[in-house]
Coordinates of C-alpha atoms in Angstrom, one line a residue:
X1038 CA 25.0 -26.9 24.7
X1039 CA 25.1 -28.8 21.7
X1040 CA 24.2 -32.1 22.6
X1041 CA 25.6 -33.6 19.1
X1042 CA 29.2 -32.7 20.1
X1043 CA 29.0 -35.0 23.0
X1044 CA 28.3 -38.0 21.3
X1045 CA 31.2 -40.5 22.0
X1046 CA 32.9 -41.1 18.8
X1047 CA 32.1 -44.9 18.5
X1048 CA 28.2 -43.6 18.3
X1049 CA 28.7 -40.4 16.4
X1050 CA 26.1 -40.6 13.4
X1051 CA 28.6 -39.3 11.2
X1052 CA 30.9 -42.0 11.0
X1053 CA 31.0 -44.7 8.0
X1054 CA 28.2 -47.2 7.8
X1055 CA 28.6 -50.5 9.3
X1056 CA 26.6 -53.3 11.2
X1057 CA 27.5 -53.7 14.9
X1058 CA 26.0 -57.0 16.4
X1059 CA 25.7 -57.8 20.2
X1060 CA 27.5 -60.3 22.1
X1061 CA 30.7 -60.7 20.0
X1062 CA 33.9 -61.5 21.4
X1063 CA 35.3 -58.5 23.1
X1064 CA 39.1 -59.1 22.3
X1065 CA 38.0 -59.0 18.5
X1066 CA 38.1 -55.6 16.9
X1067 CA 34.6 -54.9 15.1
X1068 CA 34.3 -53.3 11.6
X1069 CA 33.0 -50.3 13.5
X1070 CA 36.2 -49.6 15.2
X1071 CA 38.2 -50.6 12.1
X1072 CA 36.3 -47.7 10.3
X1073 CA 36.7 -45.4 13.3
X1074 CA 40.5 -45.4 13.4
X1075 CA 40.6 -45.4 9.5
X1076 CA 38.5 -42.1 9.6
X1077 CA 41.0 -40.3 12.1
X1078 CA 43.5 -40.8 9.6
X1079 CA 41.2 -39.1 6.8
X1080 CA 41.6 -35.6 7.6
X1081 CA 38.0 -35.6 9.1
X1082 CA 36.2 -37.1 6.1
X1083 CA 34.4 -40.2 6.0
X1084 CA 36.0 -41.9 2.7
X1085 CA 35.5 -45.4 2.1
X1086 CA 38.5 -47.5 2.7
X1087 CA 38.3 -48.8 -0.9
X1088 CA 38.7 -45.0 -2.0
X1089 CA 41.6 -44.4 -0.4
X1090 CA 44.0 -44.3 -3.5
X1091 CA 40.9 -43.2 -5.9
X1092 CA 41.5 -40.3 -7.8
X1093 CA 38.2 -39.5 -9.3
X1094 CA 35.7 -37.0 -8.0
X1095 CA 33.8 -39.6 -5.9
X1096 CA 35.5 -38.7 -2.6
X1097 CA 33.7 -35.4 -3.0
X1098 CA 30.4 -37.0 -2.3
X1099 CA 30.8 -38.4 1.5
X1100 CA 30.1 -37.0 5.1
X1101 CA 32.6 -34.4 6.5
X1102 CA 33.4 -33.2 10.3
X1103 CA 33.1 -29.5 11.7
X1104 CA 34.8 -28.2 14.5
X1105 CA 34.5 -24.9 16.2
X1106 CA 38.2 -23.9 15.9
X1107 CA 39.3 -20.7 14.1
X1108 CA 42.3 -21.7 12.0
X1109 CA 45.3 -19.9 10.7
X1110 CA 46.2 -21.2 7.2
X1111 CA 49.4 -21.3 5.2
X1112 CA 49.2 -19.3 2.0
X1113 CA 51.2 -20.3 -0.8
X1114 CA 51.6 -17.3 -3.2
X1115 CA 50.4 -13.8 -2.7
X1116 CA 47.2 -12.3 -2.3
X1117 CA 46.2 -9.0 -4.0
X1118 CA 46.8 -6.6 -1.2
X1119 CA 43.3 -5.0 -2.0
X1120 CA 41.6 -8.4 -1.0
X1121 CA 40.1 -7.8 2.3
X1122 CA 37.1 -9.3 3.4
X1123 CA 34.8 -12.5 4.3
X1124 CA 34.3 -15.2 1.8
X1125 CA 31.4 -17.6 2.8
X1126 CA 30.6 -21.0 1.0
X1127 CA 27.5 -23.4 1.5
X1128 CA 27.3 -27.0 0.3
X1129 CA 27.2 -30.6 1.5
X1130 CA 28.4 -31.8 4.8
X1131 CA 26.5 -35.1 5.3
X1132 CA 25.0 -37.5 3.2
X1133 CA 25.1 -40.6 5.4
X1134 CA 23.4 -41.0 8.8
X1135 CA 23.9 -44.0 10.7
X1136 CA 20.9 -45.5 12.7
X1137 CA 20.4 -48.7 15.1
X1138 CA 17.7 -50.8 15.2
X1139 CA 16.7 -54.5 16.6
X1140 CA 16.8 -57.3 14.2
X1141 CA 16.2 -60.8 14.6
X1142 CA 19.2 -62.8 12.9
X1143 CA 19.2 -66.8 13.4
X1144 CA 16.9 -66.6 16.1
X1145 CA 18.5 -64.0 18.0
X1146 CA 17.8 -60.4 18.7
X1147 CA 20.6 -58.6 17.8
X1148 CA 21.2 -54.8 17.2
X1149 CA 22.3 -53.9 13.9
X1150 CA 23.6 -50.4 12.3
X1151 CA 22.2 -49.1 9.3
X1152 CA 22.5 -45.9 7.1
X1153 CA 19.9 -43.4 5.6
X1154 CA 21.6 -41.8 2.7
X1155 CA 20.4 -38.5 1.3
X1156 CA 19.7 -39.5 -2.3
X1157 CA 20.9 -36.1 -4.1
X1158 CA 23.7 -33.6 -4.4
X1159 CA 21.3 -31.0 -3.7
X1160 CA 19.8 -32.9 -0.5
X1161 CA 22.9 -33.4 1.4
X1162 CA 22.6 -31.7 5.2
X1163 CA 24.9 -28.6 4.6
X1164 CA 28.1 -27.5 5.7
X1165 CA 29.0 -23.5 6.0
X1166 CA 32.6 -22.4 5.7
X1167 CA 33.9 -19.1 6.2
X1168 CA 37.5 -17.4 5.0
X1169 CA 39.0 -14.2 6.5
X1170 CA 41.3 -13.0 3.8
X1171 CA 43.8 -10.3 4.6
X1172 CA 45.8 -9.3 1.4
X1173 CA 48.1 -6.9 3.0
X1174 CA 49.2 -9.2 5.7
X1175 CA 48.6 -12.0 3.3
X1176 CA 46.9 -14.3 5.7
X1177 CA 43.6 -16.4 5.7
X1178 CA 41.7 -17.8 8.8
X1179 CA 39.4 -20.5 8.4
X1180 CA 36.1 -21.6 10.2
X1181 CA 33.5 -24.2 9.3
X1182 CA 30.1 -25.5 10.9
X1183 CA 27.2 -27.9 10.4
X1184 CA 24.6 -25.7 11.2
X1185 CA 21.7 -28.3 11.3
X1186 CA 23.8 -31.2 13.5
X1187 CA 20.4 -31.3 15.2
X1188 CA 18.7 -32.7 12.1
X1189 CA 21.4 -35.3 12.0
X1190 CA 20.2 -36.7 15.5
X1191 CA 16.3 -36.5 14.4
X1192 CA 17.1 -38.5 11.2
X1193 CA 19.2 -40.9 13.7
X1194 CA 16.4 -41.4 15.8
X1195 CA 13.7 -41.5 13.0
X1196 CA 15.5 -43.5 10.7
X1197 CA 14.9 -40.8 7.9
X1198 CA 13.7 -37.5 7.1
X1199 CA 10.3 -36.3 5.9
X1200 CA 10.3 -32.8 5.7
X1201 CA 7.0 -30.8 6.7
X1202 CA 7.0 -28.8 3.9
X1203 CA 7.1 -28.9 0.1
X1204 CA 10.4 -28.5 -1.8
X1205 CA 12.3 -30.3 1.2
X1206 CA 14.0 -32.6 -0.9
X1207 CA 15.1 -32.8 -4.3
X1208 CA 15.4 -36.4 -4.6
X1209 CA 15.2 -38.6 -1.6
X1210 CA 13.5 -41.7 -0.3
X1211 CA 12.6 -40.4 3.0
X1212 CA 12.1 -43.6 4.6
X1213 CA 9.1 -42.3 6.4
X1214 CA 5.3 -43.2 6.2
X1215 CA 2.3 -40.9 5.0
X1216 CA 1.2 -40.8 8.7
X1217 CA 4.7 -39.1 9.8
X1218 CA 4.7 -36.7 6.8
X1219 CA 0.7 -35.7 7.9
X1220 CA 1.9 -35.4 11.3
X1221 CA 4.7 -33.2 10.6
X1222 CA 3.0 -30.8 8.0
X1223 CA 2.2 -27.4 9.4
X1224 CA 4.5 -27.6 12.2
X1225 CA 7.0 -24.5 12.9
X1226 CA 10.3 -26.1 12.4
X1227 CA 13.2 -25.4 14.4
X1228 CA 16.1 -23.2 12.8
X1229 CA 18.8 -25.9 13.4
X1230 CA 16.4 -28.6 11.6
X1231 CA 15.9 -27.0 7.9
X1232 CA 18.7 -27.6 6.0
X1233 CA 19.2 -24.3 3.5
X1234 CA 22.2 -25.3 1.1
X1235 CA 21.4 -23.8 -2.0
X1236 CA 23.1 -20.2 -1.4
X1237 CA 24.5 -18.1 1.2
X1238 CA 24.2 -14.3 1.1
X1239 CA 25.5 -11.7 3.2
X1240 CA 22.8 -9.0 2.8
X1241 CA 19.1 -9.0 3.0
X1242 CA 17.4 -5.4 2.7
X1243 CA 14.9 -5.1 5.2
X1244 CA 15.5 -8.4 7.4
X1245 CA 17.5 -8.2 10.6
X1246 CA 21.0 -10.0 10.5
X1247 CA 24.4 -10.4 8.7
X1248 CA 24.7 -13.8 7.0
X1249 CA 21.8 -15.9 5.6
X1250 CA 21.3 -19.3 3.8
X1251 CA 18.5 -20.2 1.4
X1252 CA 16.8 -23.5 0.1
X1253 CA 14.5 -24.5 -2.8
X1254 CA 11.7 -24.2 -0.4
X1255 CA 10.1 -20.9 0.7
X1256 CA 13.0 -20.6 4.1
X1257 CA 15.5 -17.9 5.0
X1258 CA 18.0 -19.2 8.0
X1259 CA 19.5 -16.6 9.5
X1260 CA 23.4 -17.8 10.7
X1261 CA 25.6 -16.2 13.3
X1262 CA 28.5 -14.8 11.1
X1263 CA 31.4 -15.8 13.6
X1264 CA 30.2 -19.2 14.9
X1265 CA 28.1 -20.2 11.8
X1266 CA 25.3 -21.6 14.1
X1267 CA 21.7 -21.3 13.1
X1268 CA 19.9 -18.5 14.6
X1269 CA 16.4 -18.2 13.2
X1270 CA 14.2 -19.5 10.5
X1271 CA 11.3 -17.5 8.9
X1272 CA 9.6 -18.2 5.5
X1273 CA 8.5 -15.1 3.0
X1274 CA 5.0 -15.3 4.4
X1275 CA 6.2 -14.2 7.7
X1276 CA 8.0 -11.1 6.5
X1277 CA 5.0 -10.4 4.6
X1278 CA 1.8 -12.3 4.4
X1279 CA 1.0 -11.4 1.0
X1280 CA 4.1 -13.2 0.2
X1281 CA 2.4 -16.8 0.3
X1282 CA 3.6 -19.5 -1.2
X1283 CA 5.0 -23.1 -0.9
X1284 CA 8.4 -22.4 -2.6
X1285 CA 10.7 -19.4 -3.4
X1286 CA 13.8 -18.9 -5.5
X1287 CA 17.1 -19.3 -3.8
X1288 CA 18.2 -17.2 -6.3
X1289 CA 16.9 -13.9 -5.8
X1290 CA 18.1 -10.4 -7.2
X1291 CA 19.6 -7.3 -5.5
X1292 CA 19.3 -4.0 -7.9
X1293 CA 22.0 -1.7 -6.3
X1294 CA 20.3 1.2 -7.9
X1295 CA 16.9 1.0 -6.1
X1296 CA 18.1 -0.9 -3.3
X1297 CA 15.4 -3.9 -4.0
X1298 CA 15.6 -7.3 -3.2
X1299 CA 13.3 -8.9 -5.4
X1300 CA 12.0 -12.7 -5.5
X1301 CA 9.0 -14.6 -6.0
X1302 CA 6.9 -17.1 -3.9
X1303 CA 4.8 -19.9 -5.9
X1304 CA 1.3 -20.3 -4.3
X1305 CA -0.8 -23.6 -5.6
X1306 CA -4.4 -22.7 -4.7
X1307 CA -7.3 -25.2 -5.4
X1308 CA -7.9 -24.6 -9.2
X1309 CA -4.9 -22.3 -10.1
X1310 CA -1.2 -21.2 -9.5
X1311 CA 0.2 -17.9 -8.7
X1312 CA 3.5 -16.5 -8.9
X1313 CA 3.8 -13.7 -6.3
X1314 CA 6.7 -11.3 -7.4
X1315 CA 7.9 -8.7 -4.5
X1316 CA 10.5 -6.5 -3.6
X1317 CA 11.6 -5.6 -0.3
X1318 CA 14.2 -2.8 0.9
X1319 CA 15.7 -1.2 3.9
X1320 CA 13.2 1.5 3.5
X1321 CA 10.2 -0.9 3.4
X1322 CA 11.3 -4.0 5.4
X1323 CA 8.1 -5.6 4.8
X1324 CA 8.1 -5.0 1.2
X1325 CA 5.3 -5.0 -1.5
X1326 CA 3.9 -7.3 -4.3
X1327 CA 5.2 -5.9 -7.5
X1328 CA 2.6 -8.3 -9.4
X1329 CA 1.2 -12.0 -9.3
X1330 CA 1.2 -14.2 -12.4
X1331 CA -1.9 -16.0 -12.0
X1332 CA -2.0 -17.8 -15.5
X1333 CA 1.2 -19.8 -15.7
X1334 CA 2.0 -23.4 -15.6
X1335 CA 2.9 -25.0 -12.3
X1336 CA 6.3 -25.4 -12.9
X1337 CA 9.7 -26.0 -10.8
X1338 CA 11.2 -22.5 -11.2
X1339 CA 14.8 -22.4 -9.9
X1340 CA 15.9 -18.7 -11.4
X1341 CA 14.3 -15.5 -12.8
X1342 CA 15.9 -12.6 -14.8
X1343 CA 16.0 -9.0 -13.7
X1344 CA 17.0 -6.0 -15.8
X1345 CA 16.6 -2.2 -15.2
X1346 CA 13.0 -2.2 -16.5
X1347 CA 11.9 -5.6 -16.5
X1348 CA 11.7 -9.0 -14.7
X1349 CA 11.3 -12.3 -16.7
X1350 CA 10.0 -15.3 -15.2
X1351 CA 11.5 -18.7 -17.2
X1352 CA 9.4 -21.6 -16.9
X1353 CA 10.9 -24.7 -18.3
X1354 CA 8.4 -27.6 -19.0
X1355 CA 9.3 -29.2 -15.9
X1356 CA 5.9 -29.1 -14.9
X1357 CA 4.0 -30.2 -11.6
X1358 CA 2.3 -34.0 -12.1
X1359 CA -0.8 -35.4 -10.1
X1360 CA -2.6 -31.8 -10.1
X1361 CA 0.4 -31.0 -7.8
X1362 CA -0.8 -33.2 -5.3
X1363 CA 2.6 -35.0 -4.6
X1364 CA 4.4 -31.7 -4.5
X1365 CA 1.8 -30.2 -2.0
X1366 CA 2.4 -33.6 0.1
X1367 CA 5.8 -32.7 0.5
X1368 CA 7.2 -35.5 -1.9
X1369 CA 10.5 -34.7 -3.6
X1370 CA 11.0 -32.4 -6.4
X1371 CA 11.9 -34.8 -8.9
X1372 CA 8.9 -37.0 -7.8
X1373 CA 6.6 -34.1 -8.1
X1374 CA 7.7 -32.8 -11.3
X1375 CA 8.0 -34.3 -14.8
X1376 CA 9.6 -32.8 -18.0
X1377 CA 7.5 -32.7 -21.0
X1378 CA 9.5 -32.3 -24.3
X1379 CA 6.9 -31.4 -26.3
X1380 CA 5.8 -28.4 -24.1
X1381 CA 7.5 -24.8 -24.4
X1382 CA 9.8 -23.3 -22.7
X1383 CA 7.7 -20.1 -21.4
X1384 CA 9.2 -16.4 -20.7
X1385 CA 6.6 -14.2 -18.9
X1386 CA 7.9 -10.5 -19.0
X1387 CA 7.0 -8.1 -16.1
X1388 CA 7.2 -4.0 -16.5
X1389 CA 8.9 -3.3 -13.2
X1390 CA 7.5 0.3 -13.8
X1391 CA 3.8 -0.7 -14.7
X1392 CA 4.0 -3.7 -12.2
X1393 CA 2.1 -6.0 -14.6
X1394 CA 2.7 -8.8 -17.1
X1395 CA 3.3 -7.4 -20.3
X1396 CA 4.3 -10.1 -22.7
X1397 CA 5.0 -13.9 -23.0
X1398 CA 7.3 -15.6 -25.4
X1399 CA 7.9 -19.4 -26.2
X1400 CA 11.0 -21.5 -26.8
X1401 CA 11.9 -25.2 -27.6
X1402 CA 11.5 -27.3 -24.5
X1403 CA 14.8 -27.0 -22.4
X1404 CA 16.1 -27.2 -18.7
X1405 CA 18.2 -25.2 -16.4
X1406 CA 19.6 -24.5 -13.1
X1407 CA 21.8 -21.4 -13.5
X1408 CA 21.5 -18.3 -15.4
X1409 CA 24.4 -15.8 -16.1
X1410 CA 23.0 -12.5 -16.4
X1411 CA 20.5 -10.5 -18.4
X1412 CA 20.4 -7.0 -19.8
X1413 CA 18.5 -4.7 -22.1
X1414 CA 19.9 -3.7 -25.4
X1415 CA 20.1 -0.3 -27.4
X1416 CA 16.9 -1.2 -29.0
X1417 CA 14.8 -2.3 -26.0
X1418 CA 15.2 -6.1 -26.3
X1419 CA 15.7 -8.3 -23.5
X1420 CA 19.1 -10.5 -23.4
X1421 CA 18.8 -13.6 -21.0
X1422 CA 21.9 -15.5 -20.8
X1423 CA 21.5 -19.0 -19.2
X1424 CA 23.0 -22.5 -18.9
X1425 CA 20.8 -24.8 -20.6
X1426 CA 20.7 -28.5 -21.2
X1427 CA 17.9 -30.2 -23.7
X1428 CA 16.0 -32.2 -21.3
X1429 CA 16.0 -33.0 -17.6
X1430 CA 18.5 -35.8 -17.5
X1431 CA 21.0 -33.9 -15.6
X1432 CA 18.8 -33.5 -12.7
X1433 CA 18.9 -37.5 -12.0
X1434 CA 22.5 -37.8 -12.8
X1435 CA 23.4 -35.6 -10.0
X1436 CA 22.2 -38.1 -7.9
X1437 CA 24.5 -39.5 -4.8
X1438 CA 24.7 -43.0 -6.2
X1439 CA 25.8 -41.9 -9.7
X1440 CA 28.3 -39.6 -8.7
X1441 CA 29.8 -42.1 -6.1
X1442 CA 30.0 -44.6 -9.0
X1443 CA 32.3 -43.1 -11.8
X1444 CA 33.0 -46.6 -13.1
X1445 CA 29.4 -46.7 -14.4
X1446 CA 28.5 -43.1 -14.7
X1447 CA 27.5 -42.1 -18.2
X1448 CA 28.7 -38.7 -19.1
X1449 CA 26.7 -36.0 -17.9
X1450 CA 24.3 -34.0 -20.2
X1451 CA 25.8 -31.1 -22.2
X1452 CA 25.4 -27.8 -20.7
X1453 CA 25.4 -24.9 -23.2
X1454 CA 25.4 -21.0 -22.2
X1455 CA 22.5 -19.6 -24.3
X1456 CA 21.3 -16.3 -25.0
X1457 CA 17.7 -15.8 -25.7
X1458 CA 16.4 -12.3 -27.3
X1459 CA 12.7 -11.2 -26.3
X1460 CA 12.2 -8.8 -29.0
X1461 CA 10.0 -5.6 -28.4
X1462 CA 8.3 -6.6 -25.0
X1463 CA 6.8 -3.1 -25.1
X1464 CA 5.3 -3.1 -28.4
X1465 CA 4.6 -6.2 -30.8
X1466 CA 4.6 -8.9 -28.2
X1467 CA 2.8 -6.7 -25.5
X1468 CA 0.1 -6.3 -28.4
X1469 CA -0.3 -10.0 -29.1
X1470 CA 0.0 -10.8 -25.3
X1471 CA -3.1 -8.4 -24.5
X1472 CA -5.3 -10.0 -27.4
X1473 CA -4.6 -13.8 -26.3
X1474 CA -3.6 -14.2 -22.8
X1475 CA -6.7 -15.5 -21.8
X1476 CA -6.0 -18.6 -23.5
X1477 CA -3.0 -19.5 -21.2
X1478 CA -4.6 -22.4 -19.0
X1479 CA -4.7 -21.8 -15.6
X1480 CA -6.6 -24.4 -14.1
X1481 CA -4.3 -26.8 -11.9
X1482 CA -4.8 -30.0 -13.3
X1483 CA -5.0 -28.8 -17.0
X1484 CA -1.9 -26.3 -16.5
X1485 CA 0.6 -29.7 -16.7
X1486 CA -1.6 -31.9 -18.5
X1487 CA -3.3 -29.8 -21.5
X1488 CA -0.5 -29.9 -24.0
X1489 CA 0.5 -33.5 -22.9
X1490 CA -3.4 -34.7 -23.8
X1491 CA -3.5 -32.4 -27.0
X1492 CA -0.1 -34.0 -28.4
X1493 CA -1.1 -37.4 -27.4
X1494 CA -4.3 -37.0 -29.4
X1495 CA -2.5 -35.8 -32.0
X1496 CA 0.5 -38.3 -32.1
X1497 CA 3.1 -35.4 -30.9
X1498 CA 3.5 -36.7 -27.5
X1499 CA 7.3 -36.7 -27.9
X1500 CA 8.1 -34.4 -30.6
X1501 CA 10.1 -31.4 -29.2
X1502 CA 9.0 -29.4 -32.5
X1503 CA 5.4 -29.4 -31.0
X1504 CA 6.8 -26.3 -28.5
X1505 CA 7.3 -23.8 -31.2
X1506 CA 4.8 -25.0 -33.8
X1507 CA 1.6 -23.7 -35.0
X1508 CA -1.0 -25.6 -32.9
X1509 CA -1.5 -25.8 -29.4
X1510 CA -2.5 -23.7 -26.7
X1511 CA 0.5 -21.6 -27.3
X1512 CA 0.5 -21.1 -30.8
X1513 CA -0.2 -17.3 -30.3
X1514 CA 3.2 -16.6 -28.5
X1515 CA 6.2 -15.0 -30.4
X1516 CA 9.1 -17.5 -30.6
X1517 CA 12.1 -16.7 -28.9
X1518 CA 15.4 -17.1 -30.8
X1519 CA 18.7 -18.0 -29.0
X1520 CA 22.2 -18.3 -30.0
X1521 CA 25.1 -20.5 -28.3
X1522 CA 27.6 -18.1 -26.8
X1523 CA 30.3 -20.7 -26.4
X1524 CA 31.3 -24.1 -27.9
X1525 CA 31.7 -26.7 -25.2
X1526 CA 30.6 -27.5 -21.3
X1527 CA 29.9 -24.5 -19.1
X1528 CA 27.8 -24.6 -15.7
X1529 CA 28.0 -22.7 -12.4
X1530 CA 28.5 -19.2 -14.6
X1531 CA 29.5 -16.2 -12.6
X1532 CA 30.3 -12.5 -13.6
X1533 CA 31.7 -9.5 -12.2
X1534 CA 28.8 -8.4 -9.9
X1535 CA 29.4 -4.9 -10.8
X1536 CA 28.2 -6.0 -14.4
X1537 CA 24.6 -7.4 -13.2
X1538 CA 21.9 -6.4 -15.6
X1539 CA 24.2 -4.3 -17.6
X1540 CA 26.3 -5.3 -21.1
X1541 CA 29.2 -7.3 -20.1
X1542 CA 31.8 -9.3 -22.0
X1543 CA 33.3 -12.1 -19.7
X1544 CA 31.6 -15.1 -17.9
X1545 CA 33.4 -17.7 -15.9
X1546 CA 32.4 -21.0 -14.9
X1547 CA 33.3 -24.8 -14.6
X1548 CA 34.3 -26.9 -17.4
X1549 CA 36.2 -30.1 -18.5
X1550 CA 39.9 -30.5 -19.1
X1551 CA 39.3 -33.0 -22.3
X1552 CA 37.6 -31.0 -25.6
X1553 CA 35.9 -29.1 -22.9
X1554 CA 33.0 -31.9 -23.1
X1555 CA 31.5 -34.3 -20.6
X1556 CA 33.4 -37.8 -20.3
X1557 CA 32.4 -41.1 -19.0
X1558 CA 32.7 -41.4 -15.1
X1559 CA 33.8 -37.9 -14.9
X1560 CA 32.9 -34.5 -13.3
X1561 CA 34.0 -31.0 -14.3
X1562 CA 37.7 -30.2 -13.4
X1563 CA 38.6 -27.0 -15.1
X1564 CA 37.5 -23.5 -14.4
X1565 CA 37.0 -21.5 -17.8
X1566 CA 36.8 -17.7 -18.8
X1567 CA 34.5 -17.1 -21.8
X1568 CA 34.2 -13.8 -23.9
X1569 CA 30.6 -13.8 -25.1
X1570 CA 31.2 -11.3 -27.5
X1571 CA 33.8 -13.1 -29.5
X1572 CA 32.0 -16.7 -28.1
X1573 CA 35.7 -18.4 -27.4
X1574 CA 37.2 -19.6 -24.3
X1575 CA 40.0 -17.2 -23.6
X1576 CA 41.6 -18.6 -20.3
X1577 CA 41.2 -21.9 -18.5
X1578 CA 42.8 -23.2 -15.2
X1579 CA 43.2 -27.1 -14.4
X1580 CA 45.4 -29.7 -12.4
X1581 CA 45.0 -33.1 -12.7
X1582 CA 42.9 -34.7 -10.1
X1583 CA 41.3 -31.7 -9.3
X1584 CA 37.8 -30.5 -8.9
X1585 CA 36.4 -27.2 -8.5
X1586 CA 33.3 -26.1 -6.8
X1587 CA 31.8 -22.7 -7.7
X1588 CA 34.4 -19.9 -8.8
X1589 CA 32.9 -16.7 -7.3
X1590 CA 34.2 -13.3 -9.1
X1591 CA 35.5 -10.8 -6.5
X1592 CA 35.9 -7.5 -8.2
X1593 CA 39.0 -5.1 -7.5
X1594 CA 37.5 -1.9 -5.6
X1595 CA 37.6 1.4 -7.3
X1596 CA 40.0 3.4 -5.7
X1597 CA 40.2 7.3 -5.6
X1598 CA 42.9 8.9 -7.8
X1599 CA 43.5 5.5 -9.8
X1600 CA 42.9 4.3 -13.6
X1601 CA 39.2 2.9 -13.9
X1602 CA 39.1 -0.9 -13.1
X1603 CA 38.2 -3.2 -15.8
X1604 CA 35.5 -5.5 -16.0
X1605 CA 38.1 -8.6 -15.3
X1606 CA 40.2 -6.7 -13.0
X1607 CA 39.6 -9.0 -10.2
X1608 CA 40.3 -12.5 -8.8
X1609 CA 38.2 -15.8 -8.9
X1610 CA 38.0 -18.0 -5.6
X1611 CA 37.3 -21.8 -5.4
X1612 CA 37.1 -24.2 -3.0
X1613 CA 38.9 -27.1 -4.8
X1614 CA 39.1 -30.8 -4.0
X1615 CA 42.5 -32.5 -4.8
X1616 CA 41.2 -36.4 -5.0
X1617 CA 44.8 -37.5 -5.1
X1618 CA 45.7 -36.1 -1.8
X1619 CA 42.1 -36.6 -0.4
X1620 CA 42.4 -33.1 0.6
X1621 CA 40.9 -29.7 -0.4
X1622 CA 42.5 -26.0 -1.0
X1623 CA 41.1 -22.6 -1.7
X1624 CA 42.3 -21.3 -4.8
X1625 CA 42.7 -17.7 -5.7
X1626 CA 43.1 -16.9 -9.4
X1627 CA 44.0 -13.8 -11.7
X1628 CA 40.4 -13.2 -13.5
X1629 CA 42.3 -11.6 -16.1
X1630 CA 44.6 -14.7 -17.3
X1631 CA 43.5 -17.3 -14.7
X1632 CA 47.1 -17.5 -13.3
X1633 CA 47.2 -18.9 -9.9
X1634 CA 47.9 -16.2 -7.3
X1635 CA 47.8 -18.4 -4.3
X1636 CA 46.6 -21.4 -2.8
X1637 CA 45.8 -22.1 0.7
X1638 CA 45.7 -25.8 1.9
X1639 CA 42.5 -26.7 4.2
X1640 CA 44.0 -29.6 5.6
X1641 CA 40.5 -31.4 5.3
X1642 CA 38.4 -32.8 2.6
X1643 CA 35.4 -30.3 1.9
X1644 CA 33.0 -31.8 -0.1
X1645 CA 32.4 -30.9 -3.9
X1646 CA 29.3 -28.1 -3.7
X1647 CA 27.0 -26.9 -6.6
X1648 CA 25.8 -24.1 -4.3
X1649 CA 26.4 -20.3 -4.6
X1650 CA 28.5 -18.6 -2.5
X1651 CA 29.1 -14.8 -1.0
X1652 CA 31.5 -12.3 -0.3
X1653 CA 31.4 -9.3 2.1
X1654 CA 34.5 -6.5 1.5
X1655 CA 35.5 -5.4 4.9
X1656 CA 35.8 -1.5 5.1
X1657 CA 39.6 -0.2 6.4

């Protein structure tokens, strides 16, 4: 039995924050009761009263609720007849957890209620949504769940949250002592107490299960695909002891040609940091190490690229501070890593055939959350397309406090879709690497400091040009050129999955309706389609006061006897928040022109998400 479901409504930890004082007049309605009554009118959300008439994005950053009901929804429009499957999304579900404690007020011991707030968009306790779509019947059914309800109880009981593992929080004050962190370190966590809200996937070769969520740490959380409850939690070193490390990427890659799922773990040792790249398949469920990068800086790495012949790890100069001690002792990511503008962005190239690092390139300092695609051209060069920022300011702009305060929120940092071209990794770049790779610093306390100390002594502490200059430990590395693939802002890029690791033309993402540039107090409000060949926005969707989460591309299946399906034959699916109506809807767009095919009212407000969803085609 789920104990959380049995908490009386007036004591539920997901209610809006308030202070309840004992010994009040029973005939007087408390703030708590007023808030509870209002919450019942708010479509299962916890929007503050002052935001009821607000039309900004702020409503998308408060708590929501979940039920075990499976709901048949009303479809406005017509789904494509070929659309038959399950669409899953994951994103924030709980930001605020109330807890009570005794306080002396004017000499009287009274019971007060306080609120613990998860401080970043990426830290919220996740909500999982499942949409079952049947285009022939034009129906959509909906279910949703908070897989980590038990964690809500734990936060309420302990007045905070201190994960017992690194990379457990992006930027949240845990409100816990170092002793609590020490006692929690090394404990095997329970499945329903580990938030995994960065990506949801429907297949993981070699790993039993049909639905998984991942986080910035090295956790794989298996969910029941029907009731969306947490079933099992495991780490990569439990799959194979060789896959050891504190963290892994939530954005692993599946190669349909080889059947491999490729990812890495980052192991921080006493004197060096190693990135262990591995592959698992259905035929080899324990997998194997492809190779380890042992001479790279200790950086926060969220993404990497895969092509048919190469793996490319991109390390932005978001490097560990305090010799990675803070990170090892479970401090938040933004407290454990600093951005160094005078250090280069590094590109380590691994040959999948030779199972070894063969080249290393550098580029000016940048920061990134998302990659669009990577492929090889006819000359054997590697092309990597990713969304880049000039620095890490965006990571702090996505804090809960900032996103809830549009009236004081500065424009978001500009996100550009860039293409980096790594030339001749098997030839000139390989020769340079073989001759010089021993000059890459590997000692952990030098890794994040050597360039900074050098730049401090030479007066180049904050000069970005130093990253591609002729001095410094990285001076021997080839410099990577890049081009901007479109004017304007683009984030959460997605492409037709059938084009992964191949040359492609179209990329989709979220942008802005006003000059496609961030505005003061605004979050992205538009879905855009970009032609990367002619570097133009060729289509867009926008509706006033509406804010989309990731727009996922669902390709139209190839059918026997029909014409070949084009790259943009398919649909985009996004959960969109309508702030003016304090609710959300599922939006289905034609991927060719971004015309609206259908929308499905969810009759509740689903918080906005920066995470990645998944789709499973149902066989007929």
